[in-house]
Short mmCIF file of C-alpha atoms (C1' of nucleotides) in Angstrom, two decimals:
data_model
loop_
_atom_site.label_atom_id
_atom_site.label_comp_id
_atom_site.label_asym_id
_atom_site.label_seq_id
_atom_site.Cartn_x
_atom_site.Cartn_y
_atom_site.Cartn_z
CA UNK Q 141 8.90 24.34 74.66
CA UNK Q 142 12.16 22.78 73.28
CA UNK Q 143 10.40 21.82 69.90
CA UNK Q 144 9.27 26.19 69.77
CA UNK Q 145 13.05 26.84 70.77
CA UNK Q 146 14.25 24.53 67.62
CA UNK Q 147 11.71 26.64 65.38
CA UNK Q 148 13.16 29.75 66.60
CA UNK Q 149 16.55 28.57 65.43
CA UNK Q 150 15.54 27.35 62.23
CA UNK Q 151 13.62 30.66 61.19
CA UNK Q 152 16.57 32.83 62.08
CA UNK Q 153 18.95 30.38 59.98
CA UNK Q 154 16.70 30.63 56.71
CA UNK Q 155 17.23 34.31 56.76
CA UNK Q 156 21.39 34.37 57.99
CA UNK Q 157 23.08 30.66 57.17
CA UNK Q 158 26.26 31.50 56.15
CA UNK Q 159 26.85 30.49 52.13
CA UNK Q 160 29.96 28.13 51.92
CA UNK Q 161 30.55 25.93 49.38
CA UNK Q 162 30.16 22.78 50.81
CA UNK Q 163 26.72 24.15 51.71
CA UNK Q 164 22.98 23.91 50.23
CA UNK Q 165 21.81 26.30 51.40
CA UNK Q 166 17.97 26.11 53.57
CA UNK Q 167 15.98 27.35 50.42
CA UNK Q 168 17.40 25.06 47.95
CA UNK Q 169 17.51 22.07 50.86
CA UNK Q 170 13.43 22.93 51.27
CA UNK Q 171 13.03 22.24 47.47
CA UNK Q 172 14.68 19.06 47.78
CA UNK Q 173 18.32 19.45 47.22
CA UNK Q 174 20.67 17.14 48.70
CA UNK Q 175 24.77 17.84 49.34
CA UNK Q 176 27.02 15.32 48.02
CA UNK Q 177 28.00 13.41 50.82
CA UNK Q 178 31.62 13.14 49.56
CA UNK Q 179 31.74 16.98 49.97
CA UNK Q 180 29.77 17.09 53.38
CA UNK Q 181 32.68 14.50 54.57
CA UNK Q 182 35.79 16.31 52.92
CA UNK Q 183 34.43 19.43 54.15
CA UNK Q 184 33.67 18.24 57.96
CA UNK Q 185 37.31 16.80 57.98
CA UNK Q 186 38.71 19.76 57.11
CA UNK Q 187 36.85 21.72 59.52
CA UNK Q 188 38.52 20.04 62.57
CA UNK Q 189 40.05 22.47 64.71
CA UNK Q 190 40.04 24.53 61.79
CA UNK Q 191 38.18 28.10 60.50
CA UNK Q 192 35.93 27.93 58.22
CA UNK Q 193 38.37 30.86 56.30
CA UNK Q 194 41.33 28.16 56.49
CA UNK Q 195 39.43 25.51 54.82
CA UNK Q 196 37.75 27.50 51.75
CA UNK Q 197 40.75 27.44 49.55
CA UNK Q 198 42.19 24.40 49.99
CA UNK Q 199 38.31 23.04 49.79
CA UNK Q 200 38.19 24.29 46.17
CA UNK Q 201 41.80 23.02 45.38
CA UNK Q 202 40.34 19.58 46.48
CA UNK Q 203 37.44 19.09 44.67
CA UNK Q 204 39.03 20.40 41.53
CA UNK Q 205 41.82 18.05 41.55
CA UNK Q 206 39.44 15.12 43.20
CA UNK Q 207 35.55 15.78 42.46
CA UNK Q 208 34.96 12.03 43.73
CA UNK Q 209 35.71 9.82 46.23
CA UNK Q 210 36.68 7.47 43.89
CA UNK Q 211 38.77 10.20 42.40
CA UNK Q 212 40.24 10.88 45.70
CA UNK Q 213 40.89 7.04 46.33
CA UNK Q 214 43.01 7.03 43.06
CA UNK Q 215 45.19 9.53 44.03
CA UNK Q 216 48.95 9.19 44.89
CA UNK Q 217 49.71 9.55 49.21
CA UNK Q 218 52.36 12.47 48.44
CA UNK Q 219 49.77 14.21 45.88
CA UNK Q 220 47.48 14.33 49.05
CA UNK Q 221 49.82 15.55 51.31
CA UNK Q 222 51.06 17.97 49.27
CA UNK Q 223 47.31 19.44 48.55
CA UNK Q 224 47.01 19.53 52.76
CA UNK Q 225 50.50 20.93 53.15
CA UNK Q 226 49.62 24.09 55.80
CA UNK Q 227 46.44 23.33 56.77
CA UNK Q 228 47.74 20.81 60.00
CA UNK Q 229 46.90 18.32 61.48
CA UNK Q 230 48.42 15.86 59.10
CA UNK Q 231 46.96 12.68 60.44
CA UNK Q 232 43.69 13.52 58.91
CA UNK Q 233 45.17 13.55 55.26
CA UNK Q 234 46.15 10.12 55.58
CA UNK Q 235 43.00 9.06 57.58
CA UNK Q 236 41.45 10.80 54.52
CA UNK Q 237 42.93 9.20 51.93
CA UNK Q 238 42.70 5.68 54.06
CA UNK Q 239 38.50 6.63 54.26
CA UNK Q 240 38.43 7.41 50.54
CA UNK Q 241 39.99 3.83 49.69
CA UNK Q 242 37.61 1.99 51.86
CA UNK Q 243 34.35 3.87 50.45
CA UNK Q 244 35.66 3.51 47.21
CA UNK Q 245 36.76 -0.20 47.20
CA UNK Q 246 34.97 -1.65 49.20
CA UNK Q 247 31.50 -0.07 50.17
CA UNK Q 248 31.17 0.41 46.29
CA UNK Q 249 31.50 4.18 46.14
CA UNK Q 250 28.81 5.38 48.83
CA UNK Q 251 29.02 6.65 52.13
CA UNK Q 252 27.43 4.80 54.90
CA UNK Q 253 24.21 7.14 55.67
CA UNK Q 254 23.84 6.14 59.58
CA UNK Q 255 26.18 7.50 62.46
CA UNK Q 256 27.26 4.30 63.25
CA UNK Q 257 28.35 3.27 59.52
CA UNK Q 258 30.11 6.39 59.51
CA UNK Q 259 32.00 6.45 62.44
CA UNK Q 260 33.60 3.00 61.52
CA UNK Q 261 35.50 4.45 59.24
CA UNK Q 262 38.96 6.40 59.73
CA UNK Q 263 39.24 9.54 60.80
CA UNK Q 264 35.15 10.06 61.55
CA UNK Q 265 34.84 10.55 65.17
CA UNK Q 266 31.34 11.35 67.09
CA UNK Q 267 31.44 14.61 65.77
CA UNK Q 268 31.78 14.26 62.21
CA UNK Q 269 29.99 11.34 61.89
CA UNK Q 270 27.01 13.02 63.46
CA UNK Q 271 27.79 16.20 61.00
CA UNK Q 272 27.67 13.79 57.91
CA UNK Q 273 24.49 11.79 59.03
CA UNK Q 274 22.63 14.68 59.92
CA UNK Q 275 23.87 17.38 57.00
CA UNK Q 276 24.27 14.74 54.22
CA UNK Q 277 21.68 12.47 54.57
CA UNK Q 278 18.69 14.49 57.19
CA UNK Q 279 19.31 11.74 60.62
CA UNK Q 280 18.63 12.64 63.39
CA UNK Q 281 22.04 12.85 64.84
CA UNK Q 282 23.19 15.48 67.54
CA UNK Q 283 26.62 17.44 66.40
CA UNK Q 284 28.10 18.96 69.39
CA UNK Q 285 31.30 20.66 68.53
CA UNK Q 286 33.11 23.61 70.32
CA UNK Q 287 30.49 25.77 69.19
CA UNK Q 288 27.20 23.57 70.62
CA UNK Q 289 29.43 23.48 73.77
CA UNK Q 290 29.59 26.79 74.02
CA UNK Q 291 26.17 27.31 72.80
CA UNK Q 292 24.34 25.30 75.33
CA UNK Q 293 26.85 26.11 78.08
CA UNK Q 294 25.55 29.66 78.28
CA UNK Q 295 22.24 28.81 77.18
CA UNK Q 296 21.83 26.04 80.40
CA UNK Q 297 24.38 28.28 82.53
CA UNK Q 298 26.35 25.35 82.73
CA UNK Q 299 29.99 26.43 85.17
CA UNK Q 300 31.33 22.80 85.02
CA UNK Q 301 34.53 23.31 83.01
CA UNK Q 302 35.08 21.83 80.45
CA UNK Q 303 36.41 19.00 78.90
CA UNK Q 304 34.70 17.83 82.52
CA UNK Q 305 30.97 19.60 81.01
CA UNK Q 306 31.07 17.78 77.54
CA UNK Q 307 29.04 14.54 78.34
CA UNK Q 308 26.31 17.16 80.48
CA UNK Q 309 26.65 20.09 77.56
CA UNK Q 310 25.91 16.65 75.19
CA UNK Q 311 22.84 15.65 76.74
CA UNK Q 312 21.26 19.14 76.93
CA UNK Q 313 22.39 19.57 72.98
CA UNK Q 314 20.37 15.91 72.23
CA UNK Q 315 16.95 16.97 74.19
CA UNK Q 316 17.08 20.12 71.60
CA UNK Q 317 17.27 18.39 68.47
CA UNK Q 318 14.41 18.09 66.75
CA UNK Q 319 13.11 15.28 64.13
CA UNK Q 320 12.09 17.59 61.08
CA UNK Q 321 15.26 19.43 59.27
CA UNK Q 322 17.86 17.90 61.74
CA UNK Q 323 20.86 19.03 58.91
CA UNK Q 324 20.00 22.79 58.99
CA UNK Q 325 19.51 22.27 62.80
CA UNK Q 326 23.03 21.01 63.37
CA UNK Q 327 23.93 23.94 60.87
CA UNK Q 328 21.92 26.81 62.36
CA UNK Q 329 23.88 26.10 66.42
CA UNK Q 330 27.09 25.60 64.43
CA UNK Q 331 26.15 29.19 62.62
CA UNK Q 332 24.67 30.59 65.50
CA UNK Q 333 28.22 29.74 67.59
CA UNK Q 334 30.45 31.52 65.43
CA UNK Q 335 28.00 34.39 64.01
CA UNK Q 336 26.15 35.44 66.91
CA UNK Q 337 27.10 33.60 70.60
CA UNK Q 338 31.07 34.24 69.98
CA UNK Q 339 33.59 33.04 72.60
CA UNK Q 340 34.07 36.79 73.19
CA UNK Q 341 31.33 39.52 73.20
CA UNK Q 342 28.76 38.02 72.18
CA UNK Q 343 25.70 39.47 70.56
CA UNK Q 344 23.16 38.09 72.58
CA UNK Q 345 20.83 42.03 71.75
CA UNK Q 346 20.34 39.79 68.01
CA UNK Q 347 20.31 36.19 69.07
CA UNK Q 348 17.33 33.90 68.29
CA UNK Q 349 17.51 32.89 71.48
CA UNK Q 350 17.70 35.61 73.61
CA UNK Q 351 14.81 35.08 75.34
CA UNK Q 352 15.55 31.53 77.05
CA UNK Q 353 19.18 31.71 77.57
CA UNK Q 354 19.98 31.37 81.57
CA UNK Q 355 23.70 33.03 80.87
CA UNK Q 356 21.98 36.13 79.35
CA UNK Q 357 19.67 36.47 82.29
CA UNK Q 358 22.27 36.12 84.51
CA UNK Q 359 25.14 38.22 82.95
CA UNK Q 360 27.75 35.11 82.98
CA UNK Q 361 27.28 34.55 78.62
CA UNK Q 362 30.52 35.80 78.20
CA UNK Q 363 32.25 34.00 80.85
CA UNK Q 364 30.93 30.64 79.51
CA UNK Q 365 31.99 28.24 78.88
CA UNK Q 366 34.18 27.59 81.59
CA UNK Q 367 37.69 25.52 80.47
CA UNK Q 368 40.71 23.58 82.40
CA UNK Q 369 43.84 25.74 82.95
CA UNK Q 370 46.23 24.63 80.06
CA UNK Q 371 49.67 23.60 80.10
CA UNK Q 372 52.35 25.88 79.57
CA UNK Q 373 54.38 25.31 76.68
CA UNK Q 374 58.25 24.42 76.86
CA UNK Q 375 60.41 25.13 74.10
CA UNK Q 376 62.33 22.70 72.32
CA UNK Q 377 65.46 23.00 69.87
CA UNK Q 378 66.55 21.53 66.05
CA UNK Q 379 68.66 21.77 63.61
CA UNK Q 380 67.32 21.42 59.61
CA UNK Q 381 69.77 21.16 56.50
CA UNK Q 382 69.00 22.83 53.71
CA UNK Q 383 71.01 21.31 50.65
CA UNK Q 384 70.56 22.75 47.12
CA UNK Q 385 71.98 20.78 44.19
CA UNK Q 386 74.41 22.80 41.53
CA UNK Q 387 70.99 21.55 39.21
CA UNK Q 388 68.53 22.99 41.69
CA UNK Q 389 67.54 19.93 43.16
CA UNK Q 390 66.59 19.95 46.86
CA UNK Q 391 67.60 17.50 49.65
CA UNK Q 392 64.03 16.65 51.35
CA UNK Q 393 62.97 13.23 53.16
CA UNK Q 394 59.72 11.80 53.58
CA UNK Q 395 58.73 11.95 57.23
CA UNK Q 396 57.42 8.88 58.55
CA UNK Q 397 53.42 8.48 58.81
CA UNK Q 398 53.88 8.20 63.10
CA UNK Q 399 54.40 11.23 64.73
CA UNK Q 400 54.57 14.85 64.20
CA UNK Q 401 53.80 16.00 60.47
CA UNK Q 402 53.96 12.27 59.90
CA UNK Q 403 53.95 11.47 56.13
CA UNK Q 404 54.78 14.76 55.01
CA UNK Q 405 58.03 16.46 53.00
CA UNK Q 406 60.52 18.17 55.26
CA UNK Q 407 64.27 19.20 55.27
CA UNK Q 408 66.43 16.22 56.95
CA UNK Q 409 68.09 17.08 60.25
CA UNK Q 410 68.21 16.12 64.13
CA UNK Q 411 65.81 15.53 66.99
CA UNK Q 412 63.68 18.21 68.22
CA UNK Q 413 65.00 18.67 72.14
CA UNK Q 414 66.66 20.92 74.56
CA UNK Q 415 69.99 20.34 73.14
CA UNK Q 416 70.18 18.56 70.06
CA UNK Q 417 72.99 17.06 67.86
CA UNK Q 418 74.32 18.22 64.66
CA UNK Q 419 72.59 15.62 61.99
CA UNK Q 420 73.87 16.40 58.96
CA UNK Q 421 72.69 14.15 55.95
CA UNK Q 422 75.54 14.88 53.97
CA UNK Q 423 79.31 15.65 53.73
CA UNK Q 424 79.25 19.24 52.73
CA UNK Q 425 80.56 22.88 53.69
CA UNK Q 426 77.12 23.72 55.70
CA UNK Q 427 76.80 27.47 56.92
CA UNK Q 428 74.74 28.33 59.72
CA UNK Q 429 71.98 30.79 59.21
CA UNK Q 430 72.09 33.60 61.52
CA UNK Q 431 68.14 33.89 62.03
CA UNK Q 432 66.16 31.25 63.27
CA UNK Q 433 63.19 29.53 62.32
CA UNK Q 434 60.78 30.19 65.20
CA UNK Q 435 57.20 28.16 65.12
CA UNK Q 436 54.53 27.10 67.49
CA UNK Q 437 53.19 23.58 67.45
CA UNK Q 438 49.84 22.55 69.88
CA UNK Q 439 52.36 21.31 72.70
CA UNK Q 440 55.33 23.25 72.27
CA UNK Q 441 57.31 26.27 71.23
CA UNK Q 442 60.52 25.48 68.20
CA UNK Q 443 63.41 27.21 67.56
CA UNK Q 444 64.94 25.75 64.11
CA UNK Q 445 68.42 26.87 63.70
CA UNK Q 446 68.94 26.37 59.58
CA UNK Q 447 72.13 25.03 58.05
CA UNK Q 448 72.60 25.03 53.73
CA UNK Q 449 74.94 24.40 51.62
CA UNK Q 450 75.43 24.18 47.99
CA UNK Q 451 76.77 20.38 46.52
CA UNK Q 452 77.86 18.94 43.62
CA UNK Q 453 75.95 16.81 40.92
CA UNK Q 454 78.06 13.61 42.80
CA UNK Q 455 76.51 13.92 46.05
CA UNK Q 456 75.17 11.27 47.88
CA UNK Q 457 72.78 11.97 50.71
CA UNK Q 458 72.70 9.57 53.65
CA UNK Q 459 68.99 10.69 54.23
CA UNK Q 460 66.88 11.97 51.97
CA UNK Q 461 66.34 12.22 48.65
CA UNK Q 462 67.33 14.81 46.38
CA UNK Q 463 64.00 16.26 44.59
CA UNK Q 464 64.29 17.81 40.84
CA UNK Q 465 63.93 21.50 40.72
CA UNK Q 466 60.93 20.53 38.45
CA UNK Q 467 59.23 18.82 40.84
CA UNK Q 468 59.54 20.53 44.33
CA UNK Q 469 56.96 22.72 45.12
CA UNK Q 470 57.39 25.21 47.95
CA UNK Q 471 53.81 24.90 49.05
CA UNK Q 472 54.02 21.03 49.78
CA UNK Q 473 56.07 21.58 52.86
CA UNK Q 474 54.23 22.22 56.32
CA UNK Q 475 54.05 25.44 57.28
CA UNK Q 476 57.21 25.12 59.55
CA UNK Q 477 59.31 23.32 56.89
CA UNK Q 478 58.62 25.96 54.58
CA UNK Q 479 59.42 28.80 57.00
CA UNK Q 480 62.90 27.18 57.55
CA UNK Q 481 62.83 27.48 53.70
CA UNK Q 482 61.97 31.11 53.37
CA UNK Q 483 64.63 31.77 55.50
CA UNK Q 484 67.32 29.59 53.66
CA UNK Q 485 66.23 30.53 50.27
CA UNK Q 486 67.34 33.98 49.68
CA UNK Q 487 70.69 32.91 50.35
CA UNK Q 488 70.66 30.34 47.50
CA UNK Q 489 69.73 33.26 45.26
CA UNK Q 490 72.94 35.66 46.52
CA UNK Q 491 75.57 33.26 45.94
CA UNK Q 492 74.71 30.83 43.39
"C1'" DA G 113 42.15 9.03 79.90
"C1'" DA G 114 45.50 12.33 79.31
"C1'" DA G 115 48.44 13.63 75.73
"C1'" DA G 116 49.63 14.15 70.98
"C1'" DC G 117 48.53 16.39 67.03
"C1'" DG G 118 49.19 22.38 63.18
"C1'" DT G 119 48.18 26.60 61.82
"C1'" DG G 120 46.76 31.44 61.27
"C1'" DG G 121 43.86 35.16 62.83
"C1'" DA G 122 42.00 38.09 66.48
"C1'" DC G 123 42.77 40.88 70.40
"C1'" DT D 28 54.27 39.31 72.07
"C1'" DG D 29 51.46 36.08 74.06
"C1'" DT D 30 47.23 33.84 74.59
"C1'" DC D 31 43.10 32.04 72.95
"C1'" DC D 32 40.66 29.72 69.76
"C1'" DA D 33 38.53 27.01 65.38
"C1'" DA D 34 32.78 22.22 62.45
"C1'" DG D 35 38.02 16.79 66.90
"C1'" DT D 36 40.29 12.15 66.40
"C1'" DT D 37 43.45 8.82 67.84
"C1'" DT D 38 46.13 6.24 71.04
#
DNA sequence: AAAACGTGGAC
DNA sequence: TGTCCAAGTTT
């Protein structure tokens, strides 16, 4: 019964896996191709909380720049940071970089091939660690990510909200797995998730598995899976300074590695709060912008009000460091630091 | 164990 | 415009 349901699965995911490239795809897998396991992980981190269209680019600029874990493990911490720079979620750039050092130094280069091994190591929860034994090197290992929640949710009927449903949507996604091509399996309900049984409409009229899903029967597919009223979102306040050097040189500090955007570049400036105090990191003639930098984080709502000024070659910063024209690139700043920046930049240009 | 932790795209 | 959501992990 379950083991026919698997086959089902499988068939319809030799003729529709999605091709990404951090994939082999089922045909090449069946003639005895194996993924490099330093891509399967790279790729799996990448892919937390995050769309597969997100990841593709800076996937590629990753693997260029690093094709090894031993590459990777060699790299500079603000070389890394700046690669992730927009892509969130910070703490799993330096858990990456901490992962690459340990496989590299001191488990000689190779990734541990069993769950357990795995998920020893930083920044490899239950998830990915089941991804990467499963995908990389054919365990056994049950992935159950948003989509496999969602997946067996409607397939079981299951109401129970979730996170509350997660250990129950678990154990139904374990007495599914089968023994024979367990990586394609874990890909196929990961493909089937976002291709076919979509959080909204799904297209259960084309789904392999049509035929045994309870939700289907029932009508409640698109209603599943159930989830926890969220939090609303307050919004806090900040200030950023902006300082550009008569040379071109930039004013940024190194965030510390705690915290939000922890270990990345940003513009110095005060807390982030309902009222917060002027910060700024140098004696200068700062002008207030008159638009704000407005961004979303997962927990709350910013409004950045953005200060610059222009300084002489004398200046000294009391935070911060000022960063050679040369060597500041844009696209190392998170996504909110750089908005801030988009909005101060222009104004450089008009009055130099 | 609840909260912290980013971002961009879809509707 | 606001809300939801995406191959979760850490503390």
């Amino acid at each position: 019964m379950t083991q026919a349901q698997a086959a089902d699965l499988l068939n319809w995911y030799d003729r529709h896996a999605r091709v990404m490239p951090w994939r082999v795809g089922p045909q090449d897998r069946a003639q005895g191709v194996r993924p490099d396991p330093y891509r399967v992980w790279l790729s799996e981190v990448m892919l937390q909380q995050t769309t597969v269209a997100a990841v593709r680019d800076y996937f590629h600029r990753f693997t260029a720049r690093w094709p090894t874990v031993a590459d990777l493990a060699g790299a500079d911490d603000a070389d890394v940071m700046g690669e992730w720079a927009g892509l969130g979620y910070y703490a799993r750039a330096r858990n990456l970089l901490k992962c690459a050092r340990v496989v590299a130094h001191d488990l000689g280069g190779v990734f541990p091939d069993t769950r357990d091994g795995l998920m020893a190591l930083p920044g490899i929860g239950p998830y990915t660690a089941s991804a990467i034994a499963s995908i990389a090197f054919n365990q056994p290992e049950t992935v159950v990510d948003g989509n496999v929640e969602r997946v067996m949710a409607r397939l079981y009927d299951v109401h129970t909200p979730l996170p509350r449903a997660k250990p129950e949507l678990t154990a139904l996604a374990a007495a599914l797995t089968p023994q024979n091509r367990p990586g394609d399996y874990a890909q196929a309900v990961m493909d089937l998730g976002a291709t076919i049984c979509t959080p909204r409409s799904p297209a259960c009229g084309i789904c392999p598995w049509r035929d045994p899903c309870v939700a289907r029967t029932a009508g409640t597919a698109a209603t599943l899976p159930k989830k926890e009223p969220k939090k609303p979102k307050p919004t806090r306040h900040g200030i950023v300074y902006v300082a550009r050097r008569d040379d071109g040189a930039f004013l940024l500090e190194r965030r510390p590695d705690k915290g939000l955007l922890g270990g990345m570049l940003g513009w110095p400036g005060s807390d982030w709060n309902d009222a917060p105090q002027p910060a700024p990191p140098l004696d200068a003639d700062w002008r207030e912008l008159p638009a704000q930098a407005l961004h979303t984080f997962t927990h709350f709502h910013l409004r950045l009000t953005v200060m610059i000024a222009t300084v002489g070659a004398q200046a000294q910063p009391q935070q911060g460091a000022f960063l050679p024209h040369a060597t500041f690139r844009p696209s190392d700043l998170p996504t909110v630091m750089r908005k801030a920046f988009d909005l101060a930049r222009p104004e450089f240009d008009n009055t130099p």
